[in-house]
PDB file of C-alpha atoms in Angstrom:
ATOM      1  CA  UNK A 452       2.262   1.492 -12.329  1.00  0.00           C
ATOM      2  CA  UNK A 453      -1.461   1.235 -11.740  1.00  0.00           C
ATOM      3  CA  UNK A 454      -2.816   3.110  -8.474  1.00  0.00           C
ATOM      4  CA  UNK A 455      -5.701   2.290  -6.679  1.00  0.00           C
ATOM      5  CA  UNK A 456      -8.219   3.635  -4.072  1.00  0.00           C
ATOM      6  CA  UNK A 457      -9.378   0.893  -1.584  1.00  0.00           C
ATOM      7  CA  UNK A 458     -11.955   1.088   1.320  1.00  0.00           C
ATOM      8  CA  UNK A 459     -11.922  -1.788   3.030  1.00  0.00           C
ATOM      9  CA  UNK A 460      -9.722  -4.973   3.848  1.00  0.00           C
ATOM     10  CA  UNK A 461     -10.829  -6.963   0.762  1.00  0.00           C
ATOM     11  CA  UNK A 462     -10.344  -4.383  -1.473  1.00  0.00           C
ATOM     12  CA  UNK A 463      -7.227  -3.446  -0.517  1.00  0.00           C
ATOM     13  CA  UNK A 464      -6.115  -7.583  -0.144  1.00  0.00           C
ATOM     14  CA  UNK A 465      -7.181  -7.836  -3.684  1.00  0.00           C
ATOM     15  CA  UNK A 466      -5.320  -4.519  -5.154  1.00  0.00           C
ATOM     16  CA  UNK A 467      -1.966  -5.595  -3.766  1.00  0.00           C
ATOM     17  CA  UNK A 468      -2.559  -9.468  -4.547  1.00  0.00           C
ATOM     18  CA  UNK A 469       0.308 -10.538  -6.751  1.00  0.00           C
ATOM     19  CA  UNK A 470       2.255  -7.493  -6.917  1.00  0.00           C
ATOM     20  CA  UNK A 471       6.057  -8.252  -5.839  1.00  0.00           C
ATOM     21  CA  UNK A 472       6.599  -5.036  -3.627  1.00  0.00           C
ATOM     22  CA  UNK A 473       2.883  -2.876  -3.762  1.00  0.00           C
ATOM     23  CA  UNK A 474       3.198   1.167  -2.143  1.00  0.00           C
ATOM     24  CA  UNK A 475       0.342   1.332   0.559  1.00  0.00           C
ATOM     25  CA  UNK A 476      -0.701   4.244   2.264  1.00  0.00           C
ATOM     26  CA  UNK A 477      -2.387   3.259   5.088  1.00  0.00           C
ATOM     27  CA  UNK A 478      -4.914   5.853   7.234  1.00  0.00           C
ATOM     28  CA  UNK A 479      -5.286   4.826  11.029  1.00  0.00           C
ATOM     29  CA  UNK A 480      -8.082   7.428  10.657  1.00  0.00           C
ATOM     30  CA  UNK A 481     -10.588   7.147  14.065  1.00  0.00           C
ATOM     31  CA  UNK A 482     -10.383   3.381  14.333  1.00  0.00           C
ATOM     32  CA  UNK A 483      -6.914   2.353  14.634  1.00  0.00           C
ATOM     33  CA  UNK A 484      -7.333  -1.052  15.427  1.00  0.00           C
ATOM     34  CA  UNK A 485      -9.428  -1.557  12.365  1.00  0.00           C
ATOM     35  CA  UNK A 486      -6.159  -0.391  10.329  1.00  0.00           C
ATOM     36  CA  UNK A 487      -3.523  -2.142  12.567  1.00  0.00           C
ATOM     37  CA  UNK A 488      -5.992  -5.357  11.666  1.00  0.00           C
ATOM     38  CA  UNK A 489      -5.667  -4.603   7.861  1.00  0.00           C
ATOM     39  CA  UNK A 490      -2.103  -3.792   7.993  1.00  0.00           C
ATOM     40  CA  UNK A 491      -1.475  -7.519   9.585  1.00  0.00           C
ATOM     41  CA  UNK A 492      -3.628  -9.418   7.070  1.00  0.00           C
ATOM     42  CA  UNK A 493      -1.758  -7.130   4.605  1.00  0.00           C
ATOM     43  CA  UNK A 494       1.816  -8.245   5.936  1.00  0.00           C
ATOM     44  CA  UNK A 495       0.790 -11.848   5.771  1.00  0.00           C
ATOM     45  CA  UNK A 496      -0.758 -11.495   1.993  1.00  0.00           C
ATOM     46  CA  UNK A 497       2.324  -9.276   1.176  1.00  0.00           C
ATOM     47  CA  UNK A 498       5.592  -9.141   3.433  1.00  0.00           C
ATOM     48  CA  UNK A 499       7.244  -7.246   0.939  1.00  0.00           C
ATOM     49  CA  UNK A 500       4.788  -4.706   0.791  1.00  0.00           C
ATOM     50  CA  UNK A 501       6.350  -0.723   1.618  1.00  0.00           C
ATOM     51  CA  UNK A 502       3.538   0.512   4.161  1.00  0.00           C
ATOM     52  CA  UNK A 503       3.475   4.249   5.282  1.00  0.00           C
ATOM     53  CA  UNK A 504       0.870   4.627   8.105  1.00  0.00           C
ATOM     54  CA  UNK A 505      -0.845   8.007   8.962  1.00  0.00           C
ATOM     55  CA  UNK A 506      -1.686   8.925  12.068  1.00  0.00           C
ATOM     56  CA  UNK A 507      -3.296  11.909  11.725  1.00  0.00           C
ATOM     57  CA  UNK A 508      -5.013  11.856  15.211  1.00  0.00           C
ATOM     58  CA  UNK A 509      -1.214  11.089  17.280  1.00  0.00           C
ATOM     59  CA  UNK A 510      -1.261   7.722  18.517  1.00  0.00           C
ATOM     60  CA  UNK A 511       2.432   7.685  19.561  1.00  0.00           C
ATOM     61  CA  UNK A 512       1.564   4.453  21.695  1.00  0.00           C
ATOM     62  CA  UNK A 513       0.487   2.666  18.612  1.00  0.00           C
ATOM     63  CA  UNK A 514       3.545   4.053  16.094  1.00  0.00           C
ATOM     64  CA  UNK A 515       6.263   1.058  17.543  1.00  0.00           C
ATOM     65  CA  UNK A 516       3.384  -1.722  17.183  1.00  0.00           C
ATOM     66  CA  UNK A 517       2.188  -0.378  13.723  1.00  0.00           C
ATOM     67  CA  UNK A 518       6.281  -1.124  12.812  1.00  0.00           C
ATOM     68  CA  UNK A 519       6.164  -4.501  14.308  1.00  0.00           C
ATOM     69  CA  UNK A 520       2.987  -5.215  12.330  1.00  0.00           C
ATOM     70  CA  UNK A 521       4.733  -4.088   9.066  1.00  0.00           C
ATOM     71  CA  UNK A 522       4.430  -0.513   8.340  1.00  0.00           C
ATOM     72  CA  UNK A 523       7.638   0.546   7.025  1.00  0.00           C
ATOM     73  CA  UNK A 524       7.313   3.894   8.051  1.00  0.00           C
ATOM     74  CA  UNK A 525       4.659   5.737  10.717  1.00  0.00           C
ATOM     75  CA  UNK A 526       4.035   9.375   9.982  1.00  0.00           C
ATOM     76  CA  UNK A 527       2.256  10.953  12.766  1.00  0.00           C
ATOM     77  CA  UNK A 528       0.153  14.637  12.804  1.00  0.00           C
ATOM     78  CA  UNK A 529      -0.759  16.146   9.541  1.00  0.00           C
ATOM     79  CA  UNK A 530       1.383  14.946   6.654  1.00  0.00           C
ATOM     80  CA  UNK A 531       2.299  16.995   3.819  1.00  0.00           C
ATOM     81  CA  UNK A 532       1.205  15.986   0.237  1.00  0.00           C
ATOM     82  CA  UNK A 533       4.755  17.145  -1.153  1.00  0.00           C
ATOM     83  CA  UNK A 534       6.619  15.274   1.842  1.00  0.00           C
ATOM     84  CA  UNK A 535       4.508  11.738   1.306  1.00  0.00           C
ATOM     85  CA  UNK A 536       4.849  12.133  -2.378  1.00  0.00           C
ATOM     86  CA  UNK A 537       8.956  12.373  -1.637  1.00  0.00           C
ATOM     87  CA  UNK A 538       8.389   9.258   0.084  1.00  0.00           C
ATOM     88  CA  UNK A 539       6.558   7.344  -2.158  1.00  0.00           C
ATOM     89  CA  UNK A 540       8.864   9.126  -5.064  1.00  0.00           C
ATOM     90  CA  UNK A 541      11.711   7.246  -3.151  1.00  0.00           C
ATOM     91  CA  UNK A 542       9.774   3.921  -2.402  1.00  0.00           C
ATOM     92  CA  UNK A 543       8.720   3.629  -6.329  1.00  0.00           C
ATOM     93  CA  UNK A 544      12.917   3.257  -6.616  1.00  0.00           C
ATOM     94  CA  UNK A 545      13.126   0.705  -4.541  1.00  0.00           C
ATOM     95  CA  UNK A 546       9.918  -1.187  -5.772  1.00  0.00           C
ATOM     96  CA  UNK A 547      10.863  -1.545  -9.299  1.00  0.00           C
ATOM     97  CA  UNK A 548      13.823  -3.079  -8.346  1.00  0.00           C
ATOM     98  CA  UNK A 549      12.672  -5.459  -6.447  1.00  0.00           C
ATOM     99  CA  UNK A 550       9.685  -6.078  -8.785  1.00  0.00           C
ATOM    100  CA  UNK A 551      12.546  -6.471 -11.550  1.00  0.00           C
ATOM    101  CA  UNK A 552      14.377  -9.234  -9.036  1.00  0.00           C
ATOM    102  CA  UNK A 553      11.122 -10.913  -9.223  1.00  0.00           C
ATOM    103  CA  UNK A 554      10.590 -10.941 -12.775  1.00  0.00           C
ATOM    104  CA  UNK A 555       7.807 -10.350 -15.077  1.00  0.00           C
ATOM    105  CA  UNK A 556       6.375 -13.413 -14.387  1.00  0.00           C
ATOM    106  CA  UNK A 557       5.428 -12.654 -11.229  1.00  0.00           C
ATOM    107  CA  UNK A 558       3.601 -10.118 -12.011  1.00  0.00           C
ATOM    108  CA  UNK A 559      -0.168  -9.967 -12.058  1.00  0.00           C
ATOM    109  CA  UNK A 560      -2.013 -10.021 -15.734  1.00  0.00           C
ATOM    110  CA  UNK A 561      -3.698  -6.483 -16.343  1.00  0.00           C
ATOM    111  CA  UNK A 562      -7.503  -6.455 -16.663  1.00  0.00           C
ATOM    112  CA  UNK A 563      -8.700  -6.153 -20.032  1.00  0.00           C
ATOM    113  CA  UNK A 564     -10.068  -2.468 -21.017  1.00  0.00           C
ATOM    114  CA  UNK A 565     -14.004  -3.676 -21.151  1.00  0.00           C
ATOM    115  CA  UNK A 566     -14.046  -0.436 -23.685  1.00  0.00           C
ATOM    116  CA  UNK A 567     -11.720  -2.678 -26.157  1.00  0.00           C
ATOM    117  CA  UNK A 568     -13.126  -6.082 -27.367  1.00  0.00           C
ATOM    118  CA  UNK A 569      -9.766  -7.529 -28.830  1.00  0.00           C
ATOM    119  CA  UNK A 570      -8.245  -6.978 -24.955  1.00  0.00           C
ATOM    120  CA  UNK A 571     -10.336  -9.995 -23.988  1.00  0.00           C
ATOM    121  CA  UNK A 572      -8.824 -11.968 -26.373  1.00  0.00           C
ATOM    122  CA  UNK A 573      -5.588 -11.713 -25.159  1.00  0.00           C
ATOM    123  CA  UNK A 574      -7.225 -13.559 -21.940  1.00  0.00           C
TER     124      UNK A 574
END
């Protein structure tokens, strides 16, 4: 399982690039429409992808279209740490089995650890 913190539509196009089911938490934040953009470019890149969106600022008009788009699940108002961690808890289930369906071939190769030399000879 490798976790990563993205800012920005590249980054997070690139973290869930060749991953057979990726966990995204996705922040609508103040700029919703930014997110909903990233969260369609995401469901193109990744249909399989299991998306929770935040809406921490209540956007209940936006919660049905966010679905549409691809979130899997909208959580709306302040969300819990132990609740979303349940969530992804159950998710991580769910994406190792269909990661397994997929086989290890479709995984994506790890980066080499640049503070190991013999890791980039396994490249």
């Amino acid at each position: 399982m490798i976790w990563r913190e993205t800012r920005g539509t590249n980054d997070l196009l690139a973290a869930v690039e060749g991953w057979p089911c990726p966990i995204v938490v996705l922040d609508l934040g103040t700029q919703p429409r930014e997110a909903l953009e990233r969260l369609v470019r995401l469901a193109v890149l990744c249909p399989s992808a299991l998306v929770l969106v935040l809406d921490r600022h209540r956007h209940p008009e936006l919660h049905d279209l966010a679905r549409e788009l691809g979130a899997t699940r909208v959580w709306s108002g302040f969300a819990p740490p132990p609740n979303v961690a349940e969530v992804i808890d159950d998710w991580l289930i769910l994406a190792r089995h269909r990661t397994a369906l997929a086989g290890r071939a479709a995984l994506p190769r790890p980066e080499p650890d640049p503070g190991d030399p013999m890791a980039l000879l396994e490249l």
